[in-house]
Coordinates of C-alpha atoms in Angstrom, one line a residue:
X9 CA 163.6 31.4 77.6
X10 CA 166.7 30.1 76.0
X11 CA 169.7 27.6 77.2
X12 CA 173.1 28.7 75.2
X13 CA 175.9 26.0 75.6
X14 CA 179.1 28.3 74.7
X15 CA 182.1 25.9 73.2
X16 CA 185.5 27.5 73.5
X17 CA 188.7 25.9 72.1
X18 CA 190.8 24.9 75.5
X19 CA 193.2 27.3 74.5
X20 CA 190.4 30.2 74.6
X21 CA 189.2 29.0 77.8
X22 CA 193.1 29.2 79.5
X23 CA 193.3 32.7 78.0
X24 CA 190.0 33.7 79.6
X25 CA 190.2 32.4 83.1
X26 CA 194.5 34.1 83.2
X27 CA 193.0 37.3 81.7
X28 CA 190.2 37.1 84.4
X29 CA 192.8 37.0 86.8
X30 CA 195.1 39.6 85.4
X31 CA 192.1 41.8 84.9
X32 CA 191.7 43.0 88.9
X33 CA 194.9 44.6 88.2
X34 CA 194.4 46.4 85.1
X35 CA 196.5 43.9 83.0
X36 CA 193.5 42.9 80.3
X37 CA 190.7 43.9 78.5
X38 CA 187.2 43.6 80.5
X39 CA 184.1 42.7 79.6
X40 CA 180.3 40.2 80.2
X41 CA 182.4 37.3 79.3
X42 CA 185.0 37.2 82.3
X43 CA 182.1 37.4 84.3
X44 CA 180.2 34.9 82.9
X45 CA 183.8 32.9 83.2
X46 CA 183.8 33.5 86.7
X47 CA 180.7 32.3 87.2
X48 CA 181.7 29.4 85.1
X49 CA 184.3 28.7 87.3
X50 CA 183.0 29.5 90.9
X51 CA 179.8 27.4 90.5
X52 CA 182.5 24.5 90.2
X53 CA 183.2 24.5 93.6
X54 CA 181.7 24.3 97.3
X55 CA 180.0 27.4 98.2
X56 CA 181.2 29.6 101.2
X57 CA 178.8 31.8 103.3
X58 CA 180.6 34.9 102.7
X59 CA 182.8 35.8 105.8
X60 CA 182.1 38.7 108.1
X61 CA 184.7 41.5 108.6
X62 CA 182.7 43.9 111.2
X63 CA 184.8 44.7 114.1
X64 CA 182.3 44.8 117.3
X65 CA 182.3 48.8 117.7
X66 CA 180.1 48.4 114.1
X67 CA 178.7 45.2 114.7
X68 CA 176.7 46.5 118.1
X69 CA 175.3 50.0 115.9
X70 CA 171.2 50.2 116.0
X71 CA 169.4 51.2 113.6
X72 CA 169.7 54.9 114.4
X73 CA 173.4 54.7 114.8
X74 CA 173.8 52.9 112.0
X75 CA 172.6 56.0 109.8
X76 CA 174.5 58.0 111.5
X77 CA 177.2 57.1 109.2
X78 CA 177.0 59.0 106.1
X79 CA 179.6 58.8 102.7
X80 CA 181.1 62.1 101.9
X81 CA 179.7 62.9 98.3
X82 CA 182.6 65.3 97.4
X83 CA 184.7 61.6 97.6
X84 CA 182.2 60.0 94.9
X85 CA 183.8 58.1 92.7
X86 CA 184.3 60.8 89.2
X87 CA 183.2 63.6 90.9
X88 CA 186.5 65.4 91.0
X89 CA 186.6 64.4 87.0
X90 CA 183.1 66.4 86.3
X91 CA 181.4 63.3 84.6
X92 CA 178.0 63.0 84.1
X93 CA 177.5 60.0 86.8
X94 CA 178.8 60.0 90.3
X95 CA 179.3 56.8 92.8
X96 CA 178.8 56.8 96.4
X97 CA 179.1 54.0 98.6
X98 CA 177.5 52.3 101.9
X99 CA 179.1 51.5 105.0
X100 CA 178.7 48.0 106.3
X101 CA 176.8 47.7 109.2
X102 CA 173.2 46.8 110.6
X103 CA 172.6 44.1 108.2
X104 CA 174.6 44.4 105.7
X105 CA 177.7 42.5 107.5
X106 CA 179.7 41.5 104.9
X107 CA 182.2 43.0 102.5
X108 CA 181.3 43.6 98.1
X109 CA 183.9 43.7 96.2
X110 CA 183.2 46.7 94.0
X111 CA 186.0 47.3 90.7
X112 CA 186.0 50.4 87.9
X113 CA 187.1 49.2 84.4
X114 CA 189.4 52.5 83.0
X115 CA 189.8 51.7 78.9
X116 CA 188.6 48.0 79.2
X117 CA 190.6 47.6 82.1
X118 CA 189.5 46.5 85.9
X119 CA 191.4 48.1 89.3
X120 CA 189.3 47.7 92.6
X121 CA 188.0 50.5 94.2
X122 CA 189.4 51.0 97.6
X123 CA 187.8 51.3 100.9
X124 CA 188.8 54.3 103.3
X125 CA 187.0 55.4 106.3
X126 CA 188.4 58.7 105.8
X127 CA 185.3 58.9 102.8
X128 CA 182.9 58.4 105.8
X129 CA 181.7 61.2 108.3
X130 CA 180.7 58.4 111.6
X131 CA 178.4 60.8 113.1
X132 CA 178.1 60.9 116.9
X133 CA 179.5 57.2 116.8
X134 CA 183.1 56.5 118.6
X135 CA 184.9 54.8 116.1
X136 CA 188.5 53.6 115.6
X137 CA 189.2 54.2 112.3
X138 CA 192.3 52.1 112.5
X139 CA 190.3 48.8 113.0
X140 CA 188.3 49.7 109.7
X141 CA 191.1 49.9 107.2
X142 CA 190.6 46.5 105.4
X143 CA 186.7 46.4 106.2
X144 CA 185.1 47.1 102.5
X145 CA 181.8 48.7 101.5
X146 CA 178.5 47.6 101.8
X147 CA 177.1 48.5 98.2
X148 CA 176.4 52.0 96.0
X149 CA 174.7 54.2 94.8
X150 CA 174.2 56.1 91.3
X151 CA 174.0 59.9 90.7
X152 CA 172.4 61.6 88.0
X153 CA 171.3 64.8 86.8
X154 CA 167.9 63.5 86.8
X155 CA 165.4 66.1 87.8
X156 CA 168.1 69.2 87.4
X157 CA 171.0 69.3 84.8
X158 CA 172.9 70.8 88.1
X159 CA 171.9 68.5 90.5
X160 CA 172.7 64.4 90.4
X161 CA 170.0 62.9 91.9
X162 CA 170.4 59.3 93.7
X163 CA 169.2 57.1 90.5
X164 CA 169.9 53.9 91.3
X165 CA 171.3 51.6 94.5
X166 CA 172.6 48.3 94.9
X167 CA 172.3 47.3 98.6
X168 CA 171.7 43.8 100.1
X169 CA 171.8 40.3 98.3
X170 CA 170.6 40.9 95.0
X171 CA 168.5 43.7 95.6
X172 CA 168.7 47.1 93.9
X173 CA 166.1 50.0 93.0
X174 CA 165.9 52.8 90.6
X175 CA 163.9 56.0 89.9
X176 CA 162.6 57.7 86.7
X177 CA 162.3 61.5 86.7
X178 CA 159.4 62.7 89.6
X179 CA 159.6 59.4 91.2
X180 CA 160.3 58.4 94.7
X181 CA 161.6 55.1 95.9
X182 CA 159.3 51.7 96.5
X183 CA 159.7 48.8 95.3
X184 CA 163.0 46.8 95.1
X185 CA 164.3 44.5 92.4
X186 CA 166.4 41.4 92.5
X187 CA 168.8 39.7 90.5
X188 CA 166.9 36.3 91.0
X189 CA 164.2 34.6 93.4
X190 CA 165.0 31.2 94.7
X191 CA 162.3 28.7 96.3
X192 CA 160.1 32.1 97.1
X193 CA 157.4 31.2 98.9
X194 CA 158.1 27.5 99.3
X195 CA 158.1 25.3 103.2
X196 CA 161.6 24.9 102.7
X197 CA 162.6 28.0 102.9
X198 CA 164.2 30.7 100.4
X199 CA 167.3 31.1 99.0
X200 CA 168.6 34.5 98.7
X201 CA 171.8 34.8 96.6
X202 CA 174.3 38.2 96.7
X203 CA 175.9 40.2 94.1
X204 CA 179.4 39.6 95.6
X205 CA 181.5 41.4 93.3
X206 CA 180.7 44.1 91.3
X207 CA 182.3 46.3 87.9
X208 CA 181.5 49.9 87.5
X209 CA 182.8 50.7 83.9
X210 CA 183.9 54.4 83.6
X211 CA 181.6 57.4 81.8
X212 CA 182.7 59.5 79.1
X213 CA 181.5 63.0 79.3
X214 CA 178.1 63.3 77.7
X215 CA 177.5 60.0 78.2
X216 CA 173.8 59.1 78.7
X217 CA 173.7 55.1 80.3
X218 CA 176.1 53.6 82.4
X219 CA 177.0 49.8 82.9
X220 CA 177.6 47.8 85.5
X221 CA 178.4 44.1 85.9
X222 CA 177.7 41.9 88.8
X223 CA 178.7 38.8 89.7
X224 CA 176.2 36.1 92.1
X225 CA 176.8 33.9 94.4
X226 CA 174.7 31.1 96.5
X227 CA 174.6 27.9 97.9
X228 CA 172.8 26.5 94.8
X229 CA 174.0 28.8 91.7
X230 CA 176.0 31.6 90.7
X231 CA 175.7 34.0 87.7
X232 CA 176.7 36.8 85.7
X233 CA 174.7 39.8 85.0
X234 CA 175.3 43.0 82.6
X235 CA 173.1 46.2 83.6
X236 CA 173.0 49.4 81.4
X237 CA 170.9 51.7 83.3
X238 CA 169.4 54.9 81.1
X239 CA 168.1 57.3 83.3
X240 CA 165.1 59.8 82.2
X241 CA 161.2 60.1 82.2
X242 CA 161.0 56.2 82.5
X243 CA 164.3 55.6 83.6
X244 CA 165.2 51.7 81.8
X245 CA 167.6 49.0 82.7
X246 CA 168.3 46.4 80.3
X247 CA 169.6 43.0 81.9
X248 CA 172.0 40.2 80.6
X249 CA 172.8 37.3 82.2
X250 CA 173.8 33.4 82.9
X251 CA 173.6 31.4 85.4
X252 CA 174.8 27.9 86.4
X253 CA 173.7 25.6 88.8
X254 CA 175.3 23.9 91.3
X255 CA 172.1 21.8 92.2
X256 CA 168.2 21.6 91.3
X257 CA 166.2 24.3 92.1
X258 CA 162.9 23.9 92.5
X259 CA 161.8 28.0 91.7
X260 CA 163.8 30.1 89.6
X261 CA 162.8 33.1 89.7
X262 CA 163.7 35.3 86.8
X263 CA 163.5 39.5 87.0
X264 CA 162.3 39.4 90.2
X265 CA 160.1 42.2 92.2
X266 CA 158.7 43.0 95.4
X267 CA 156.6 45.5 96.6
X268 CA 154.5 46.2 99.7
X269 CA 150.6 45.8 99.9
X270 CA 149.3 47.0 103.0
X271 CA 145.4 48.0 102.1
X272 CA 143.5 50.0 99.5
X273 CA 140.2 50.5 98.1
X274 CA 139.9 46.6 97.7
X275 CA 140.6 45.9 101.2
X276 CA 139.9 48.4 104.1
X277 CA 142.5 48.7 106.8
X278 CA 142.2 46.8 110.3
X279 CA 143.7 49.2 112.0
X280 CA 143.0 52.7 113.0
X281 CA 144.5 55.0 110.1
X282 CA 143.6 58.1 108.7
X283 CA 144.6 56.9 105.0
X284 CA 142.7 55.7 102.6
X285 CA 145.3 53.4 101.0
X286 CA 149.0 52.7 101.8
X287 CA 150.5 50.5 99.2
X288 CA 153.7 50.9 97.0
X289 CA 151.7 48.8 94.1
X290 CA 148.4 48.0 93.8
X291 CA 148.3 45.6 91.2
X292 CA 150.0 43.0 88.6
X293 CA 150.0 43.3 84.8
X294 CA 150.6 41.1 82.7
X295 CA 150.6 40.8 78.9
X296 CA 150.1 37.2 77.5
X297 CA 151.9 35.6 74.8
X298 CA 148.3 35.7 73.2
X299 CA 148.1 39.5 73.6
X300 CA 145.7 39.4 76.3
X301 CA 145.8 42.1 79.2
X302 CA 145.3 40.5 82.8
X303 CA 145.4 42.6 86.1
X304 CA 145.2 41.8 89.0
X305 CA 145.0 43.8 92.2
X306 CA 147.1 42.9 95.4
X307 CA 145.4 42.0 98.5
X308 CA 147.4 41.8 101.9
X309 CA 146.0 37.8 103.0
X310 CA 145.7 36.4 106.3
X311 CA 148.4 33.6 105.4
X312 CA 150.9 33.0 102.5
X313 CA 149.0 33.0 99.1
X314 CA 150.9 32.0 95.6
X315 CA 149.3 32.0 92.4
X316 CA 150.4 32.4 88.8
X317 CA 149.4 32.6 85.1
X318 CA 150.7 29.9 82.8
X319 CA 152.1 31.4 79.4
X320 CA 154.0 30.7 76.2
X321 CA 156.0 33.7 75.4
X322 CA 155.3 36.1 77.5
X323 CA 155.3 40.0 76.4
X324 CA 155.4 41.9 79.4
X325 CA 154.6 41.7 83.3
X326 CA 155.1 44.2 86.3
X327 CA 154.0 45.3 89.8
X328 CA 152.3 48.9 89.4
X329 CA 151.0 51.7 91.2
X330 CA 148.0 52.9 88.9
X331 CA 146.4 55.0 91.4
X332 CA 148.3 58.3 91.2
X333 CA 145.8 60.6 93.0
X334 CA 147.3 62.3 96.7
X335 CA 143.6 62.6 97.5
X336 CA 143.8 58.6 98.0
X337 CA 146.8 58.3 99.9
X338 CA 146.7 61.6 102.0
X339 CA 150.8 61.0 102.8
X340 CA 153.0 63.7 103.2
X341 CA 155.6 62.0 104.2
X342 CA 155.3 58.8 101.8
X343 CA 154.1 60.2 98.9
X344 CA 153.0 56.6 97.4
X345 CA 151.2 58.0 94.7
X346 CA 154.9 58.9 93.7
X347 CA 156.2 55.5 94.0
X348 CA 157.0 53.8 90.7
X349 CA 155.7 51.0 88.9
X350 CA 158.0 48.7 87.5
X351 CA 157.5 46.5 84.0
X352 CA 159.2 43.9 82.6
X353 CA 160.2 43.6 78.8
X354 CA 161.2 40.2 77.9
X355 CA 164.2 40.1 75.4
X356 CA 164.0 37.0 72.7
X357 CA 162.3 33.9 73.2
X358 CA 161.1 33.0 77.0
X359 CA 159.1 29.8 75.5
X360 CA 156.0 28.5 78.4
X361 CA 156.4 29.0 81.9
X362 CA 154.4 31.1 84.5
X363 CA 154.3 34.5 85.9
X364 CA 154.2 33.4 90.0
X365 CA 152.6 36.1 93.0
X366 CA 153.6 35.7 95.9
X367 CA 151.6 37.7 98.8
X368 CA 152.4 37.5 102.6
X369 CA 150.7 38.7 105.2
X370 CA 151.9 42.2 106.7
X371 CA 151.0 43.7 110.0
X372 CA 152.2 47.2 109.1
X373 CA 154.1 49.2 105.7
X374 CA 157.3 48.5 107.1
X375 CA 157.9 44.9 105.2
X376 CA 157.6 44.0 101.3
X377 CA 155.5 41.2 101.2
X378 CA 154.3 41.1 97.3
X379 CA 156.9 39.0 94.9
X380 CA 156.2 38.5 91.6
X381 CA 158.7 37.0 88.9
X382 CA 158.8 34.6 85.7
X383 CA 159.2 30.9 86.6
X384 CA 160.6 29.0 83.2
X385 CA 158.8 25.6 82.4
X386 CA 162.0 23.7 81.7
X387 CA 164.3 24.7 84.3
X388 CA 168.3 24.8 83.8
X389 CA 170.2 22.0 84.3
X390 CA 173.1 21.8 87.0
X391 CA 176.6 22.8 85.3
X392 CA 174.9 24.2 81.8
X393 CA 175.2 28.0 81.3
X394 CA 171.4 29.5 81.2
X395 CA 171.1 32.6 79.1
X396 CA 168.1 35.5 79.9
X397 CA 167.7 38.9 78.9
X398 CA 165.3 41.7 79.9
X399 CA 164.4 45.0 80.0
X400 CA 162.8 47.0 83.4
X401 CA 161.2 50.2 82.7
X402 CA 160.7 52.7 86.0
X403 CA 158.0 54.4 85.3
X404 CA 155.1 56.5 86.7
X405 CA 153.6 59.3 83.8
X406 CA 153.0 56.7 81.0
X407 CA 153.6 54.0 82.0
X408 CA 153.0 50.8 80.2
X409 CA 148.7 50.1 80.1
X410 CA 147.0 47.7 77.7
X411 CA 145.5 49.5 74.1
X412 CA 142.0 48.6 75.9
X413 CA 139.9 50.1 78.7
X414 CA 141.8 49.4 81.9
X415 CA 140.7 48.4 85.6
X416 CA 141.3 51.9 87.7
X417 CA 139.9 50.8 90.8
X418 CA 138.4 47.4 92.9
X419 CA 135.9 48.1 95.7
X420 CA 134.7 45.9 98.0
X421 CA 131.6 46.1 100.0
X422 CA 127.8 46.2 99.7
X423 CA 126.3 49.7 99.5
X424 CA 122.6 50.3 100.9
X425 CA 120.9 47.0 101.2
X426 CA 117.3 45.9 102.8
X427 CA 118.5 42.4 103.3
X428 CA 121.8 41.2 105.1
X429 CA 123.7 38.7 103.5
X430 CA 126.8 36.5 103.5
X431 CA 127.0 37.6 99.7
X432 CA 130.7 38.9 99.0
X433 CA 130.3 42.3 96.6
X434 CA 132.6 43.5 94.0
X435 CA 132.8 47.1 92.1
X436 CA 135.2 47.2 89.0
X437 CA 135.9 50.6 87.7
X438 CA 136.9 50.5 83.7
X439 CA 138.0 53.6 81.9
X440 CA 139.9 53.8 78.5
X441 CA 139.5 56.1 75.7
X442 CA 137.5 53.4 73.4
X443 CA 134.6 53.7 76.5
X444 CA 134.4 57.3 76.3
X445 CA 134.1 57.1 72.4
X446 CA 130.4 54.8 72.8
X447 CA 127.1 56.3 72.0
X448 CA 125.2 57.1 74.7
X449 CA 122.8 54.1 74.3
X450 CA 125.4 51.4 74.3
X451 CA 124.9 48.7 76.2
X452 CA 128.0 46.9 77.6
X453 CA 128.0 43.5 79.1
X454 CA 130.3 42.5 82.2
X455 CA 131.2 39.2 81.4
X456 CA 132.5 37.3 85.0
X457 CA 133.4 34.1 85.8
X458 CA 134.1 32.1 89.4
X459 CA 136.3 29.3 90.3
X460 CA 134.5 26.1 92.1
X461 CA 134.8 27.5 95.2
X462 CA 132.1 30.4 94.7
X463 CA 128.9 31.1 92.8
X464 CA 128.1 34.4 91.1
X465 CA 124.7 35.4 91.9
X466 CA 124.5 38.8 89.5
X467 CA 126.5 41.0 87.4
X468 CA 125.1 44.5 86.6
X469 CA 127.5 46.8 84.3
X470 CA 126.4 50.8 83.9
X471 CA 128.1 53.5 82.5
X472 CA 129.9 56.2 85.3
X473 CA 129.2 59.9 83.9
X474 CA 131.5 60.6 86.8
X475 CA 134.9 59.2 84.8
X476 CA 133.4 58.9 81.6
X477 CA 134.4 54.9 82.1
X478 CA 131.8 52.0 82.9
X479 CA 131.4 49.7 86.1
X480 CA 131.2 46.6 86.5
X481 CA 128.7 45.5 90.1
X482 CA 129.7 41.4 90.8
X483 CA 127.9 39.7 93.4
X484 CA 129.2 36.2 94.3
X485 CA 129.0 33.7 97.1
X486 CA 131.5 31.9 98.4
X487 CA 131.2 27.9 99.6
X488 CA 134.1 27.7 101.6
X489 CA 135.5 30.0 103.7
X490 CA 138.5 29.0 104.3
X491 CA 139.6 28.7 100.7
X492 CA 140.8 31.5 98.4
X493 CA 138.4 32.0 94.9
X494 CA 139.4 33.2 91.7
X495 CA 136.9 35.9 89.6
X496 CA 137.5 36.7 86.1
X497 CA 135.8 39.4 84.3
X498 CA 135.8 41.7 81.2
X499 CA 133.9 44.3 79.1
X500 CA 132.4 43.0 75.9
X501 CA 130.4 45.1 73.3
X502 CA 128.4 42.2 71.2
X503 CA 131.3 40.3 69.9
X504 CA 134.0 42.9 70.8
X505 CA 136.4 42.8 74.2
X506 CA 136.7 46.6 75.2
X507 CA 138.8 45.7 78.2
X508 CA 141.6 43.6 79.6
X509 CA 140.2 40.8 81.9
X510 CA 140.0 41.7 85.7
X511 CA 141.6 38.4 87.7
X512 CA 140.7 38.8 91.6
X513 CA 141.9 36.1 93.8
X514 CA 140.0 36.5 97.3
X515 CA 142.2 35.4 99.5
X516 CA 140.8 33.1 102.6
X517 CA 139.1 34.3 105.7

């Protein structure tokens, strides 16, 4: 992670913040810059909670009435000129009770995009029209001939704060990303800052990536982002931006995710449901600076639980969904094993900081309550620009795995035993291409370690002519009950590592 301090001649600066201004109406060229100059500018001065427009006839909507309002596609923003990409937009309403700003730059020029409830079919709902003529949209959505070349599919959609989600080829929507994570997790309570204002720049036909810049806004910083989304088989994002705070913050968040854990093969549900696992992801990645491979699964805990890996440089992190068998979702409606995993792709030099979990407890699959994001050791200062750049990769057939055997599954449970115990057991399933390559007598050793708070009482590691992989058996008692403890394990072959390292945190009773 990098700080860039960008010195402009006074005159450059005067010619940047009039051709900001002149942009809106198509009067200048348009690019990052005037964004990031914006963001200059706007963290500069007080924040304002961003005023609501929402006249009560769309204030008082429910849920279901709320959906009731649909966009007219044949009104999507190109679809009259053919292009390859199509815009559609989102009503305000429900929560989303304030109005975005959304612009399309024509030949490096900028011109808002109006609102006009005529582009909206209300539904069943009795609506004036005539209040909602100055009321602004709620966010967008992306179309793409994704899965058909004549059919856009939805491919990506910015809704809410700083949230947005996209979708590879096959995939269905899960998790959500953000543009940033402020004091996640923390007593004090989080910070969630919007994309207030965004620029859709116009397609040429054949075009195969589209960009779209965003501006942020929050009590405590603001920002400037670039995205150039690529949809395919993996469909990628690549991210630019800079920030600049108005005050300390004590968690940054950079390239944030969430996700939903509700239970899995590692922890069985507690209430009465004929799935075996429900779960958008089911575990973090993470590839060190070192080049080691670390997963570890989600749990859903009984109270807030935050850990994280400390790391210089780091290569790669993401929230996945390895487990791509129906057979262990049995969802016809949810499809989870369709849900894609997300990874992370730093761009340039990150230096030492930490990749922070955050898990929540969730009484049902209705709320995201996994977050997990890059934390930078030295954090910005107030008033400097901070500079980051990433790539996110959607991703379900291929996705990104270490070169070594991989954990596929976590179990949890004793099988048959003559003696009860208070003895906590773990099964670790390993498979990977170098483990089907052994000689039938190898001999593999499981090599685990546990935190203070828990003693490991025996490690047995067998091969599985079921999956061709090997498992690893840990037995372990834990002192206190009321604490979380941390397991480490890993395949080793005499002096070789044949696996990345299994980290399980088990969360307190």
């Amino acid at each position: 992670m990098y700080s860039i301090t960008l010195k402009r001649p006074p005159w450059r600066a005067l010619a940047s913040a009039l051709c900001l201004a002149l942009a809106a109406n198509g009067a200048c060229a348009f690019d990052f810059a005037d964004v990031a100059q914006r963001a200059k500018v706007l963290s500069q001065s007080a924040y304002e909670k961003p005023a609501t427009n929402l006249p009560k006839t769309i204030k008082n909507l429910n849920y279901d009435q709320y959906r009731d309002i649909r966009f007219d596609t044949e009104k999507s923003l190109w679809h009259s000129a053919k292009l390859p990409f199509e815009v559609a937009f989102f009503h305000q309403g429900l929560f989303y009770d304030h109005p975005v700003k959304i612009n399309e730059i024509v030949a490096n020029k900028a011109s808002q995009v109006k609102f006009d409830p005529a582009s909206f079919n209300y539904g069943k709902n009795e609506i004036d029209k005539k209040q909602l003529q100055e009321l602004g949209f709620a966010g967008f959505r992306i179309h793409y001939p994704l899965n058909a070349e004549k059919y856009k599919d939805e491919v990506m959609v910015f809704l809410g704060a700083s949230y947005f989600r996209a979708l590879g080829k096959a995939q269905l929507y899960g998790m959500s990303a953000r543009g940033l994570a402020v004091d996640t997790g923390l007593n004090t309570g989080e910070e969630f800052p919007q994309f207030s204002e965004f620029w859709l720049e116009r397609p040429q036909p054949g075009d195969k990536e589209l960009t779209i810049y965003a501006l942020l806004n929050s009590a405590r910083l603001t920002g400037a982002y670039r995205f150039v989304l690529k949809p395919g088989a993996e469909t990628a994002v690549d991210v630019k931006a800079q920030l600049y705070l108005r005050g300390p913050v004590t968690t940054l968040g950079i390239a944030p995710l969430t996700s939903m854990f509700f239970f899995g093969e590692n922890q069985r549900a507690e209430v009465d449901d004929y799935r075996p696992e429900v779960h958008d992801s089911d575990g973090l990645s993470v590839h060190t600076g070192a080049d080691e491979w670390i997963w570890r699964p989600l749990v859903n805990p009984k109270r807030l639980l935050v850990t994280s890996f400390a790391l210089d440089g780091p290569r790669g992190f993401g929230l996945m969904q390895r487990d791509r068998a129906y057979a262990n979702y049995q969802d016809l409606e949810a499809r989870y094993e369709k849900r894609p995993s997300v990874w992370i792709e730093p761009k340039g030099k990150w230096g030492k900081g930490r990749v922070e979990l955050v898990q929540l407890p969730t009484p049902d699959e209705t709320n995201d309550n996994a977050v997990a994001y890059w934390v930078p050791e030295a954090a910005p200062k107030p008033g400097q620009p901070y500079d980051f750049e990433y790539r996110m990769l959607w991703q379900k057939d291929g996705e990104t795995q270490p070169p070594l055997a991989r954990v596929t599954q976590t179990r949890r449970g004793h099988g048959y035993t003559r003696k009860v115990d208070d003895s906590v057991a773990l099964i670790v399933e390993f498979e990977g291409q170098a483990l089907k390559k052994l000689p039938a007598d190898a001999k593999l050793e499981g090599v685990v370690t546990v935190d203070a708070n828990g003693k490991l009482l025996e490690t047995n590691t067998y091969r599985n002519e079921a999956t061709g992989g090997w498992r690893m058996a840990v037995r372990m008692h834990r002192n206190d009950l009321a604490k979380a403890v941390e397991l480490r394990g890993f395949l080793r072959n005499g002096d070789d590592t044949l696996s990345e390292t299994w980290s399980y945190i088990l969360p307190p009773n």
